[in-house]
């Protein structure tokens, strides 16, 4: 087993960041942080609840209405760039904390450095998105009409455990760019990297109260944030069921909402595809981050003339994927986030074994890994689109291969799901690429690749995969509201 020097941050009793001060939960309660690689303890985080959320929201409101409201776009831009420099200076530490906390291999977490640089520089470029413009009008007389874009106020962010080092920037980035303030509730299973980033943002000069972090369980801290009348906007990433609860909770003060939810994404491999690219590309489109990715292309549709060859090749590829401790440089897939998630994935593998043919994987790792939450990447074939494993989001490294005959059939099968987050296809035919990418009901479609993301382009979903956009100017604009001013010049 590989060992590395543990950051000093690990093992501490972590508090909540409220109004620039680190404080324990009002209740004094804590949550133990578990390393998914070995079941060991990484310390504790605060078990925040409604009282902590209320304090954080009040701090965010005070900051929003205070000096922060007078910062110019140029000052906010310089601040984001200072945050950029401090975060990148400490990125090796952040990557290690993320690996220890949620299990992703260091090869993945350290690889986020360039993306983090891109996303922060993008939001720095957006600080002038708000402002004012004179617009012509058709009123009788002499009127000047001005159109402002103003920050919405206090934004509540609720992010999942599968990539907090990514997810936090979808909240903090546009808040800093537009002049909003934020209260972030990370997942109780993976909060440590968020807390360390927040410390570093303080060091970079983010004013007190502009960013606040309350850790805790969703039923306590998350629900309180969704219901709080002092929150103007909620950005949520997670399950459909929780999103529906948040939508109902938001009705009290008609919060603006952004929802990025689950998926059961199709990845279509046509007979003319380059299998040397399509096999590993489609496989890792499911297995990346141990399958704990909302956009995972877990339904792989393969055109019948190449179906058997594809199944044989993806089976061999899957058996070659290295599963292990994320600290090992050779590891490609780390553990699942928790015992609860491991048991969930194992349940689906058991169901799949009764529905389809198990081609590869399916087992839990033992030996040196017995105390961790490891499962082998798994491939099922001989499947059809109505099976449980083809319709329900597993959120683990489980791929289901389904044959098809025609382009029209592939499109129908791809769209026969309540979700619409992402999709992919592999073909050498430009016409096929255009037609199918347009026909798939999803917010993002990849052609001859899978899972790449540019923050300046962004992504989002449709149907039961949510609404709203992450990244690009649409994301920034969702943190602003329009305001018209009519001036009678007579």
CSV table of C-alpha atoms in Angstrom, one decimal:
chain,number,residue,atom,x,y,z
A,1,UNK,CA,0.0,0.0,0.0
A,2,UNK,CA,1.3,3.4,-0.9
A,3,UNK,CA,1.9,6.0,1.8
A,4,UNK,CA,2.3,9.8,1.5
A,5,UNK,CA,2.8,12.6,3.9
A,6,UNK,CA,-0.6,13.5,5.3
A,7,UNK,CA,-1.4,17.3,5.1
A,8,UNK,CA,-1.6,19.0,8.5
A,9,UNK,CA,-5.2,19.9,7.7
A,10,UNK,CA,-6.2,16.2,7.9
A,11,UNK,CA,-7.2,15.0,11.4
A,12,UNK,CA,-8.3,18.3,12.7
A,13,UNK,CA,-11.7,19.0,14.2
A,14,UNK,CA,-13.2,21.2,11.4
A,15,UNK,CA,-15.7,23.9,12.0
A,16,UNK,CA,-18.1,26.0,9.9
A,17,UNK,CA,-17.0,29.2,8.2
A,18,UNK,CA,-19.6,31.9,9.1
A,19,UNK,CA,-18.9,35.6,8.6
A,20,UNK,CA,-15.2,35.1,8.3
A,21,UNK,CA,-14.8,33.1,11.5
A,22,UNK,CA,-14.4,29.3,11.9
A,23,UNK,CA,-16.8,28.1,14.6
A,24,UNK,CA,-18.1,24.7,15.8
A,25,UNK,CA,-21.7,23.7,15.1
A,26,UNK,CA,-24.1,25.5,17.4
A,27,UNK,CA,-25.2,22.1,18.7
A,28,UNK,CA,-21.6,21.0,19.4
A,29,UNK,CA,-22.3,17.9,17.3
A,30,UNK,CA,-19.7,16.5,14.8
A,31,UNK,CA,-19.6,14.0,12.0
A,32,UNK,CA,-16.6,11.6,11.7
A,33,UNK,CA,-14.9,11.7,8.3
A,34,UNK,CA,-14.1,8.3,6.8
A,35,UNK,CA,-11.4,7.5,4.4
A,36,UNK,CA,-13.1,5.3,1.8
A,37,UNK,CA,-9.8,3.6,0.8
A,38,UNK,CA,-9.4,1.9,4.2
A,39,UNK,CA,-12.3,2.8,6.5
A,40,UNK,CA,-10.0,4.9,8.8
A,41,UNK,CA,-10.8,8.2,10.4
A,42,UNK,CA,-9.7,11.6,8.9
A,43,UNK,CA,-11.0,13.7,11.7
A,44,UNK,CA,-14.4,15.3,12.2
A,45,UNK,CA,-16.5,18.1,10.6
A,46,UNK,CA,-19.2,20.2,12.2
A,47,UNK,CA,-22.8,18.7,12.1
A,48,UNK,CA,-24.5,22.0,11.2
A,49,UNK,CA,-28.2,22.5,11.4
A,50,UNK,CA,-30.8,25.3,11.0
A,51,UNK,CA,-29.2,27.5,13.6
A,52,UNK,CA,-25.8,27.4,11.8
A,53,UNK,CA,-27.5,28.0,8.4
A,54,UNK,CA,-29.4,31.0,9.8
A,55,UNK,CA,-26.2,32.5,11.1
A,56,UNK,CA,-24.4,31.9,7.8
A,57,UNK,CA,-27.3,33.4,5.8
A,58,UNK,CA,-27.4,36.5,8.0
A,59,UNK,CA,-23.6,36.9,7.6
A,60,UNK,CA,-23.9,36.6,3.8
A,61,UNK,CA,-26.7,39.1,3.8
A,62,UNK,CA,-24.7,41.6,5.8
A,63,UNK,CA,-21.8,41.2,3.5
A,64,UNK,CA,-23.9,41.6,0.4
A,65,UNK,CA,-25.5,44.8,1.7
A,66,UNK,CA,-22.2,46.1,3.1
A,67,UNK,CA,-18.8,47.0,1.7
A,68,UNK,CA,-18.8,44.1,-0.8
A,69,UNK,CA,-21.7,45.8,-2.7
A,70,UNK,CA,-19.3,48.7,-3.5
A,71,UNK,CA,-16.5,46.6,-5.0
A,72,UNK,CA,-16.0,47.5,-8.6
A,73,UNK,CA,-15.8,44.8,-11.4
A,74,UNK,CA,-12.1,45.5,-11.6
A,75,UNK,CA,-11.6,44.9,-7.9
A,76,UNK,CA,-13.6,41.6,-8.0
A,77,UNK,CA,-11.5,40.5,-11.0
A,78,UNK,CA,-8.3,41.1,-9.2
A,79,UNK,CA,-9.7,39.2,-6.2
A,80,UNK,CA,-10.6,36.2,-8.3
A,81,UNK,CA,-7.1,36.2,-9.8
A,82,UNK,CA,-5.5,36.3,-6.3
A,83,UNK,CA,-7.7,33.4,-5.4
A,84,UNK,CA,-6.5,31.6,-8.6
A,85,UNK,CA,-2.9,32.1,-7.6
A,86,UNK,CA,-3.3,31.0,-4.0
A,87,UNK,CA,-5.3,27.9,-5.0
A,88,UNK,CA,-2.9,26.8,-7.6
A,89,UNK,CA,0.0,27.3,-5.2
A,90,UNK,CA,-1.6,24.8,-2.8
A,91,UNK,CA,-3.1,22.5,-5.4
A,92,UNK,CA,-1.0,19.4,-4.6
A,93,UNK,CA,-2.3,19.6,-1.1
A,94,UNK,CA,-5.9,20.1,-2.2
A,95,UNK,CA,-5.6,17.1,-4.6
A,96,UNK,CA,-4.3,14.9,-1.8
A,97,UNK,CA,-7.1,16.0,0.6
A,98,UNK,CA,-9.7,15.2,-2.1
A,99,UNK,CA,-8.2,11.8,-2.7
A,100,UNK,CA,-8.1,10.9,1.0
A,101,UNK,CA,-11.6,12.3,1.6
A,102,UNK,CA,-13.6,10.8,-1.4
A,103,UNK,CA,-11.2,8.2,-2.9
A,104,UNK,CA,-10.5,9.5,-6.4
A,105,UNK,CA,-7.0,8.6,-7.6
A,106,UNK,CA,-4.3,11.2,-7.3
A,107,UNK,CA,-3.9,11.0,-11.1
A,108,UNK,CA,-7.5,12.4,-11.4
A,109,UNK,CA,-7.4,15.0,-8.6
A,110,UNK,CA,-4.0,16.4,-9.5
A,111,UNK,CA,-5.2,16.5,-13.1
A,112,UNK,CA,-7.9,19.0,-12.0
A,113,UNK,CA,-5.3,21.8,-11.6
A,114,UNK,CA,-5.5,23.1,-15.2
A,115,UNK,CA,-9.3,22.9,-15.2
A,116,UNK,CA,-9.4,24.9,-11.9
A,117,UNK,CA,-7.1,27.5,-13.5
A,118,UNK,CA,-9.4,27.7,-16.5
A,119,UNK,CA,-12.6,28.0,-14.4
A,120,UNK,CA,-11.2,30.7,-12.1
A,121,UNK,CA,-9.8,32.7,-15.1
A,122,UNK,CA,-13.2,32.4,-16.8
A,123,UNK,CA,-15.1,33.8,-13.9
A,124,UNK,CA,-12.5,36.6,-13.5
A,125,UNK,CA,-13.3,37.5,-17.1
A,126,UNK,CA,-17.0,37.8,-16.3
A,127,UNK,CA,-16.9,40.4,-13.6
A,128,UNK,CA,-18.2,43.0,-16.0
A,129,UNK,CA,-21.3,40.9,-16.9
A,130,UNK,CA,-23.5,43.0,-14.7
A,131,UNK,CA,-23.9,46.7,-15.5
A,132,UNK,CA,-26.2,49.1,-17.3
A,133,UNK,CA,-27.1,49.8,-20.9
A,134,UNK,CA,-29.3,52.5,-22.4
A,135,UNK,CA,-32.0,51.1,-24.7
A,136,UNK,CA,-34.3,52.8,-27.1
A,137,UNK,CA,-38.0,53.0,-26.3
A,138,UNK,CA,-41.3,53.9,-28.0
A,139,UNK,CA,-42.8,56.0,-25.3
A,140,UNK,CA,-44.4,59.4,-26.2
A,141,UNK,CA,-42.3,62.3,-25.0
A,142,UNK,CA,-38.7,62.3,-24.0
A,143,UNK,CA,-37.7,59.3,-21.9
A,144,UNK,CA,-34.4,57.7,-21.2
A,145,UNK,CA,-34.7,53.9,-20.5
A,146,UNK,CA,-31.8,52.1,-18.8
A,147,UNK,CA,-31.5,48.4,-18.3
A,148,UNK,CA,-29.4,47.2,-15.3
A,149,UNK,CA,-28.3,43.8,-14.3
A,150,UNK,CA,-28.0,43.5,-10.6
A,151,UNK,CA,-26.7,40.6,-8.4
A,152,UNK,CA,-29.6,38.5,-7.0
A,153,UNK,CA,-28.2,38.5,-3.4
A,154,UNK,CA,-27.5,35.5,-1.2
A,155,UNK,CA,-27.0,32.2,-3.1
A,156,UNK,CA,-27.3,28.9,-1.4
A,157,UNK,CA,-25.2,26.1,-2.9
A,158,UNK,CA,-25.7,22.3,-2.1
A,159,UNK,CA,-23.1,20.1,-3.8
A,160,UNK,CA,-22.5,16.3,-3.9
A,161,UNK,CA,-19.6,14.2,-2.8
A,162,UNK,CA,-18.4,12.9,-6.1
A,163,UNK,CA,-16.2,16.0,-7.0
A,164,UNK,CA,-16.3,18.8,-4.4
A,165,UNK,CA,-13.1,20.3,-5.7
A,166,UNK,CA,-15.0,20.9,-9.0
A,167,UNK,CA,-18.4,21.5,-7.6
A,168,UNK,CA,-17.5,24.4,-5.2
A,169,UNK,CA,-16.4,26.6,-8.1
A,170,UNK,CA,-19.9,26.5,-9.7
A,171,UNK,CA,-21.1,28.3,-6.6
A,172,UNK,CA,-18.2,30.5,-5.5
A,173,UNK,CA,-17.0,31.5,-9.0
A,174,UNK,CA,-20.1,33.2,-10.3
A,175,UNK,CA,-20.9,34.7,-6.8
A,176,UNK,CA,-17.5,36.5,-6.8
A,177,UNK,CA,-17.9,37.5,-10.4
A,178,UNK,CA,-21.3,39.1,-10.0
A,179,UNK,CA,-21.1,40.5,-6.4
A,180,UNK,CA,-23.4,38.0,-4.8
A,181,UNK,CA,-22.6,36.2,-1.6
A,182,UNK,CA,-22.8,32.5,-0.9
A,183,UNK,CA,-23.6,29.9,1.7
A,184,UNK,CA,-22.3,26.5,0.6
A,185,UNK,CA,-23.4,23.1,2.1
A,186,UNK,CA,-21.0,20.4,0.9
A,187,UNK,CA,-21.9,16.7,1.2
A,188,UNK,CA,-21.2,15.2,4.6
A,189,UNK,CA,-19.3,12.4,2.9
A,190,UNK,CA,-16.7,14.8,1.4
A,191,UNK,CA,-16.4,18.3,2.8
A,192,UNK,CA,-12.6,18.5,3.6
A,193,UNK,CA,-11.4,20.0,0.3
A,194,UNK,CA,-14.2,22.6,0.4
A,195,UNK,CA,-13.1,23.6,3.9
A,196,UNK,CA,-9.4,23.9,2.9
A,197,UNK,CA,-10.2,25.9,-0.2
A,198,UNK,CA,-12.3,28.3,1.9
A,199,UNK,CA,-9.4,28.8,4.2
A,200,UNK,CA,-7.2,29.6,1.2
A,201,UNK,CA,-9.8,32.0,-0.2
A,202,UNK,CA,-9.7,33.9,3.1
A,203,UNK,CA,-5.9,34.1,2.8
A,204,UNK,CA,-6.4,35.5,-0.7
A,205,UNK,CA,-8.5,38.3,0.7
A,206,UNK,CA,-12.1,37.3,0.1
A,207,UNK,CA,-14.0,39.6,2.5
A,208,UNK,CA,-15.7,38.2,5.6
A,209,UNK,CA,-19.2,36.9,4.9
A,210,UNK,CA,-18.9,36.8,1.1
A,211,UNK,CA,-18.3,33.0,1.3
A,212,UNK,CA,-19.7,30.9,4.1
A,213,UNK,CA,-19.6,27.1,4.5
A,214,UNK,CA,-21.9,25.0,6.7
A,215,UNK,CA,-21.2,21.3,6.9
A,216,UNK,CA,-23.8,18.7,8.0
A,217,UNK,CA,-26.4,16.3,6.9
A,218,UNK,CA,-28.8,17.2,4.2
A,219,UNK,CA,-31.9,16.6,6.4
A,220,UNK,CA,-30.6,19.3,8.8
A,221,UNK,CA,-28.3,21.8,7.1
A,222,UNK,CA,-29.4,21.2,3.5
A,223,UNK,CA,-33.1,21.5,4.1
A,224,UNK,CA,-32.7,24.6,6.3
A,225,UNK,CA,-30.7,26.3,3.5
A,226,UNK,CA,-33.4,25.4,0.9
A,227,UNK,CA,-36.2,26.7,3.1
A,228,UNK,CA,-34.5,29.9,4.4
A,229,UNK,CA,-36.3,33.1,3.4
A,230,UNK,CA,-33.0,35.0,3.4
A,231,UNK,CA,-31.6,32.9,0.5
A,232,UNK,CA,-32.4,34.3,-3.0
A,233,UNK,CA,-31.2,31.5,-5.2
A,234,UNK,CA,-30.4,27.8,-4.7
A,235,UNK,CA,-28.0,25.9,-6.9
A,236,UNK,CA,-28.2,22.2,-6.3
A,237,UNK,CA,-26.5,19.1,-7.7
A,238,UNK,CA,-27.7,15.7,-6.6
A,239,UNK,CA,-30.6,13.3,-6.9
A,240,UNK,CA,-34.0,13.9,-8.4
A,241,UNK,CA,-35.8,13.1,-5.1
A,242,UNK,CA,-33.8,15.6,-3.1
A,243,UNK,CA,-34.3,18.2,-5.9
A,244,UNK,CA,-38.1,17.8,-5.7
A,245,UNK,CA,-37.9,18.4,-2.0
A,246,UNK,CA,-35.9,21.6,-2.6
A,247,UNK,CA,-38.3,22.8,-5.2
A,248,UNK,CA,-41.1,22.5,-2.7
A,249,UNK,CA,-39.0,24.1,0.0
A,250,UNK,CA,-38.2,27.0,-2.2
A,251,UNK,CA,-41.8,28.1,-2.6
A,252,UNK,CA,-41.8,30.1,0.6
A,253,UNK,CA,-40.0,33.0,-0.9
A,254,UNK,CA,-40.0,31.9,-4.6
A,255,UNK,CA,-36.2,31.3,-4.8
A,256,UNK,CA,-34.6,31.1,-8.1
A,257,UNK,CA,-33.4,27.6,-8.8
A,258,UNK,CA,-30.7,25.8,-10.7
A,259,UNK,CA,-30.8,22.0,-10.7
A,260,UNK,CA,-28.2,19.5,-12.1
A,261,UNK,CA,-29.5,16.1,-11.4
A,262,UNK,CA,-29.1,12.5,-12.3
A,263,UNK,CA,-28.6,10.8,-15.6
A,264,UNK,CA,-28.7,7.4,-17.4
A,265,UNK,CA,-26.8,8.6,-20.4
A,266,UNK,CA,-26.6,6.8,-23.7
A,267,UNK,CA,-23.3,6.2,-25.5
A,268,UNK,CA,-23.9,4.9,-29.1
A,269,UNK,CA,-21.2,3.0,-31.0
A,270,UNK,CA,-21.9,2.8,-34.7
A,271,UNK,CA,-20.5,0.0,-36.9
A,272,UNK,CA,-18.1,2.4,-38.6
A,273,UNK,CA,-16.6,3.6,-35.3
A,274,UNK,CA,-12.9,3.3,-34.7
A,275,UNK,CA,-13.0,0.6,-32.0
A,276,UNK,CA,-9.5,1.4,-30.9
A,277,UNK,CA,-10.9,4.7,-29.6
A,278,UNK,CA,-14.5,3.7,-28.9
A,279,UNK,CA,-13.8,0.8,-26.6
A,280,UNK,CA,-11.6,2.6,-24.1
A,281,UNK,CA,-13.5,5.8,-24.6
A,282,UNK,CA,-16.9,4.3,-23.9
A,283,UNK,CA,-15.6,2.2,-21.0
A,284,UNK,CA,-14.0,5.1,-19.2
A,285,UNK,CA,-17.1,7.2,-20.0
A,286,UNK,CA,-18.8,4.9,-17.5
A,287,UNK,CA,-15.9,4.0,-15.2
A,288,UNK,CA,-14.3,7.4,-14.6
A,289,UNK,CA,-14.4,8.4,-10.9
A,290,UNK,CA,-15.5,4.8,-10.2
A,291,UNK,CA,-18.7,5.5,-12.1
A,292,UNK,CA,-19.7,8.3,-9.6
A,293,UNK,CA,-20.4,10.8,-12.3
A,294,UNK,CA,-23.8,12.2,-13.2
A,295,UNK,CA,-23.0,12.2,-16.9
A,296,UNK,CA,-21.7,8.6,-17.0
A,297,UNK,CA,-22.5,6.9,-20.3
A,298,UNK,CA,-23.7,3.8,-18.6
A,299,UNK,CA,-26.0,2.6,-21.4
A,300,UNK,CA,-23.7,1.6,-24.3
A,301,UNK,CA,-25.7,0.9,-27.5
A,302,UNK,CA,-23.7,-1.0,-30.0
A,303,UNK,CA,-24.7,-1.6,-33.6
A,304,UNK,CA,-25.2,-5.3,-34.2
A,305,UNK,CA,-22.5,-6.0,-36.9
A,306,UNK,CA,-19.8,-5.1,-34.3
A,307,UNK,CA,-21.6,-6.0,-31.1
A,308,UNK,CA,-19.9,-9.2,-30.3
A,309,UNK,CA,-16.4,-7.8,-31.1
A,310,UNK,CA,-17.1,-4.7,-29.0
A,311,UNK,CA,-18.3,-6.8,-26.1
A,312,UNK,CA,-15.2,-9.0,-26.2
A,313,UNK,CA,-12.9,-6.0,-26.4
A,314,UNK,CA,-14.6,-4.0,-23.7
A,315,UNK,CA,-14.5,-7.0,-21.4
A,316,UNK,CA,-10.8,-7.4,-21.9
A,317,UNK,CA,-10.2,-3.7,-21.4
A,318,UNK,CA,-12.3,-3.7,-18.2
A,319,UNK,CA,-10.3,-6.5,-16.8
A,320,UNK,CA,-7.1,-4.5,-17.4
A,321,UNK,CA,-8.3,-1.4,-15.4
A,322,UNK,CA,-6.3,-1.0,-12.2
A,323,UNK,CA,-8.5,-0.6,-9.1
A,324,UNK,CA,-6.8,0.4,-5.8
A,325,UNK,CA,-5.9,3.0,-3.3
A,326,UNK,CA,-6.0,6.4,-4.9
A,327,UNK,CA,-2.6,7.2,-3.4
A,328,UNK,CA,-1.0,4.6,-5.7
A,329,UNK,CA,0.2,6.3,-8.9
A,330,UNK,CA,-0.8,3.2,-10.9
A,331,UNK,CA,-4.4,3.3,-9.7
A,332,UNK,CA,-7.0,4.2,-12.3
A,333,UNK,CA,-10.1,3.7,-10.2
A,334,UNK,CA,-10.4,4.3,-6.5
A,335,UNK,CA,-13.0,3.1,-4.0
A,336,UNK,CA,-16.6,4.2,-3.9
A,337,UNK,CA,-17.4,7.0,-1.4
A,338,UNK,CA,-18.9,4.9,1.4
A,339,UNK,CA,-20.1,1.6,2.5
A,340,UNK,CA,-23.7,2.7,1.8
A,341,UNK,CA,-22.8,3.4,-1.8
A,342,UNK,CA,-20.9,0.2,-2.1
A,343,UNK,CA,-23.9,-1.8,-1.0
A,344,UNK,CA,-26.1,0.1,-3.4
A,345,UNK,CA,-23.8,-0.7,-6.3
A,346,UNK,CA,-23.6,-4.4,-5.2
A,347,UNK,CA,-27.4,-4.6,-5.2
A,348,UNK,CA,-27.5,-3.4,-8.8
A,349,UNK,CA,-24.8,-5.9,-9.8
A,350,UNK,CA,-26.8,-8.7,-8.2
A,351,UNK,CA,-29.9,-7.5,-10.1
A,352,UNK,CA,-27.9,-7.3,-13.3
A,353,UNK,CA,-26.6,-10.8,-12.9
A,354,UNK,CA,-30.2,-12.1,-13.0
A,355,UNK,CA,-31.1,-9.9,-16.0
A,356,UNK,CA,-28.1,-10.1,-18.3
A,357,UNK,CA,-24.7,-11.7,-19.0
A,358,UNK,CA,-21.9,-10.7,-16.7
A,359,UNK,CA,-18.9,-10.1,-19.0
A,360,UNK,CA,-16.4,-8.7,-16.6
A,361,UNK,CA,-16.0,-7.6,-12.9
A,362,UNK,CA,-18.9,-7.8,-10.5
A,363,UNK,CA,-16.9,-8.4,-7.3
A,364,UNK,CA,-15.7,-6.5,-4.3
A,365,UNK,CA,-12.0,-6.3,-3.7
A,366,UNK,CA,-10.6,-8.2,-0.8
A,367,UNK,CA,-7.1,-8.7,0.7
A,368,UNK,CA,-5.3,-5.5,1.4
A,369,UNK,CA,-8.4,-3.6,0.2
A,370,UNK,CA,-11.0,-5.4,2.3
A,371,UNK,CA,-11.5,-2.5,4.7
A,372,UNK,CA,-12.2,-0.1,1.8
A,373,UNK,CA,-15.2,0.4,-0.4
A,374,UNK,CA,-13.9,-1.1,-3.6
A,375,UNK,CA,-15.8,-2.8,-6.4
A,376,UNK,CA,-14.5,-4.1,-9.7
A,377,UNK,CA,-15.6,-2.2,-12.9
A,378,UNK,CA,-18.4,-4.3,-14.3
A,379,UNK,CA,-19.8,-4.9,-17.8
A,380,UNK,CA,-23.1,-6.6,-18.6
A,381,UNK,CA,-24.1,-7.7,-22.1
A,382,UNK,CA,-27.1,-9.5,-23.6
A,383,UNK,CA,-29.2,-6.7,-22.2
A,384,UNK,CA,-32.2,-4.7,-23.4
A,385,UNK,CA,-33.3,-1.1,-22.6
A,386,UNK,CA,-36.1,-2.0,-20.2
A,387,UNK,CA,-33.9,-3.8,-17.7
A,388,UNK,CA,-33.4,-2.3,-14.3
A,389,UNK,CA,-29.7,-1.9,-14.8
A,390,UNK,CA,-30.5,0.0,-18.1
A,391,UNK,CA,-33.0,2.4,-16.6
A,392,UNK,CA,-32.0,3.3,-13.0
A,393,UNK,CA,-28.9,5.4,-12.2
A,394,UNK,CA,-26.4,3.1,-10.4
A,395,UNK,CA,-23.7,5.7,-9.8
A,396,UNK,CA,-21.0,3.1,-9.8
A,397,UNK,CA,-18.7,1.5,-12.4
A,398,UNK,CA,-21.3,-0.6,-14.1
A,399,UNK,CA,-21.8,-0.6,-17.9
A,400,UNK,CA,-24.7,-2.2,-19.8
A,401,UNK,CA,-24.2,-3.0,-23.4
A,402,UNK,CA,-27.3,-3.1,-25.6
A,403,UNK,CA,-27.4,-4.0,-29.3
A,404,UNK,CA,-29.3,-2.0,-32.0
A,405,UNK,CA,-29.8,-2.2,-35.8
A,406,UNK,CA,-30.6,1.2,-37.3
A,407,UNK,CA,-29.8,4.9,-36.5
A,408,UNK,CA,-33.5,5.5,-35.8
A,409,UNK,CA,-33.6,2.6,-33.3
A,410,UNK,CA,-30.5,3.9,-31.6
A,411,UNK,CA,-32.1,7.4,-31.2
A,412,UNK,CA,-35.3,5.9,-29.8
A,413,UNK,CA,-33.5,3.7,-27.3
A,414,UNK,CA,-31.2,6.6,-26.3
A,415,UNK,CA,-34.2,8.9,-25.6
A,416,UNK,CA,-36.3,6.2,-23.8
A,417,UNK,CA,-35.3,7.4,-20.3
A,418,UNK,CA,-36.7,10.1,-18.0
A,419,UNK,CA,-33.2,11.7,-17.9
A,420,UNK,CA,-31.6,14.1,-20.3
A,421,UNK,CA,-28.2,15.1,-18.9
A,422,UNK,CA,-25.7,13.8,-21.5
A,423,UNK,CA,-25.0,11.4,-24.3
A,424,UNK,CA,-22.3,10.3,-26.7
A,425,UNK,CA,-21.7,8.6,-30.0
A,426,UNK,CA,-18.8,7.1,-31.9
A,427,UNK,CA,-18.8,7.2,-35.7
A,428,UNK,CA,-16.6,8.1,-38.7
A,429,UNK,CA,-19.5,9.5,-40.6
A,430,UNK,CA,-20.0,13.3,-40.3
A,431,UNK,CA,-23.7,13.1,-41.3
A,432,UNK,CA,-24.4,10.5,-38.6
A,433,UNK,CA,-22.6,12.6,-36.1
A,434,UNK,CA,-24.7,15.7,-36.9
A,435,UNK,CA,-28.0,13.9,-37.1
A,436,UNK,CA,-27.7,11.8,-33.9
A,437,UNK,CA,-26.1,14.5,-31.8
A,438,UNK,CA,-29.1,16.8,-32.6
A,439,UNK,CA,-31.6,14.0,-32.0
A,440,UNK,CA,-30.4,12.9,-28.5
A,441,UNK,CA,-32.5,14.6,-25.8
A,442,UNK,CA,-29.6,15.8,-23.6
A,443,UNK,CA,-27.9,19.0,-22.6
A,444,UNK,CA,-24.5,17.8,-23.7
A,445,UNK,CA,-23.5,15.4,-26.4
A,446,UNK,CA,-20.0,14.2,-27.1
A,447,UNK,CA,-18.9,12.8,-30.5
A,448,UNK,CA,-15.8,10.5,-30.6
A,449,UNK,CA,-15.0,11.5,-27.0
A,450,UNK,CA,-16.7,11.5,-23.7
A,451,UNK,CA,-16.8,13.7,-20.6
A,452,UNK,CA,-14.6,16.6,-21.7
A,453,UNK,CA,-15.8,20.0,-20.3
A,454,UNK,CA,-14.8,23.6,-21.0
A,455,UNK,CA,-16.1,26.0,-18.3
A,456,UNK,CA,-16.5,28.7,-20.9
A,457,UNK,CA,-19.0,26.4,-22.8
A,458,UNK,CA,-20.6,24.8,-19.8
A,459,UNK,CA,-23.2,22.1,-19.5
A,460,UNK,CA,-26.7,21.4,-18.2
A,461,UNK,CA,-29.6,19.0,-18.5
A,462,UNK,CA,-33.2,18.6,-19.6
A,463,UNK,CA,-36.1,16.4,-18.6
A,464,UNK,CA,-35.6,14.9,-15.1
A,465,UNK,CA,-31.9,15.8,-15.3
A,466,UNK,CA,-32.7,19.4,-14.2
A,467,UNK,CA,-32.6,22.9,-15.5
A,468,UNK,CA,-30.2,25.8,-15.6
A,469,UNK,CA,-26.7,26.0,-17.0
A,470,UNK,CA,-23.3,25.6,-15.3
A,471,UNK,CA,-20.4,27.6,-16.9
A,472,UNK,CA,-20.5,30.1,-19.8
A,473,UNK,CA,-22.2,33.4,-19.7
A,474,UNK,CA,-25.6,31.8,-19.0
A,475,UNK,CA,-24.4,30.7,-15.6
A,476,UNK,CA,-23.1,34.1,-14.7
A,477,UNK,CA,-26.4,35.8,-15.9
A,478,UNK,CA,-28.4,33.5,-13.7
A,479,UNK,CA,-26.8,35.2,-10.7
A,480,UNK,CA,-28.1,38.5,-11.9
A,481,UNK,CA,-31.6,39.9,-12.4
A,482,UNK,CA,-32.7,42.6,-14.9
A,483,UNK,CA,-33.8,46.0,-13.6
A,484,UNK,CA,-35.4,48.7,-15.8
A,485,UNK,CA,-35.2,52.5,-15.0
A,486,UNK,CA,-37.4,55.0,-16.8
A,487,UNK,CA,-36.3,58.7,-16.7
A,488,UNK,CA,-38.7,61.4,-17.9
A,489,UNK,CA,-36.4,64.0,-19.4
A,490,UNK,CA,-39.1,66.6,-20.0
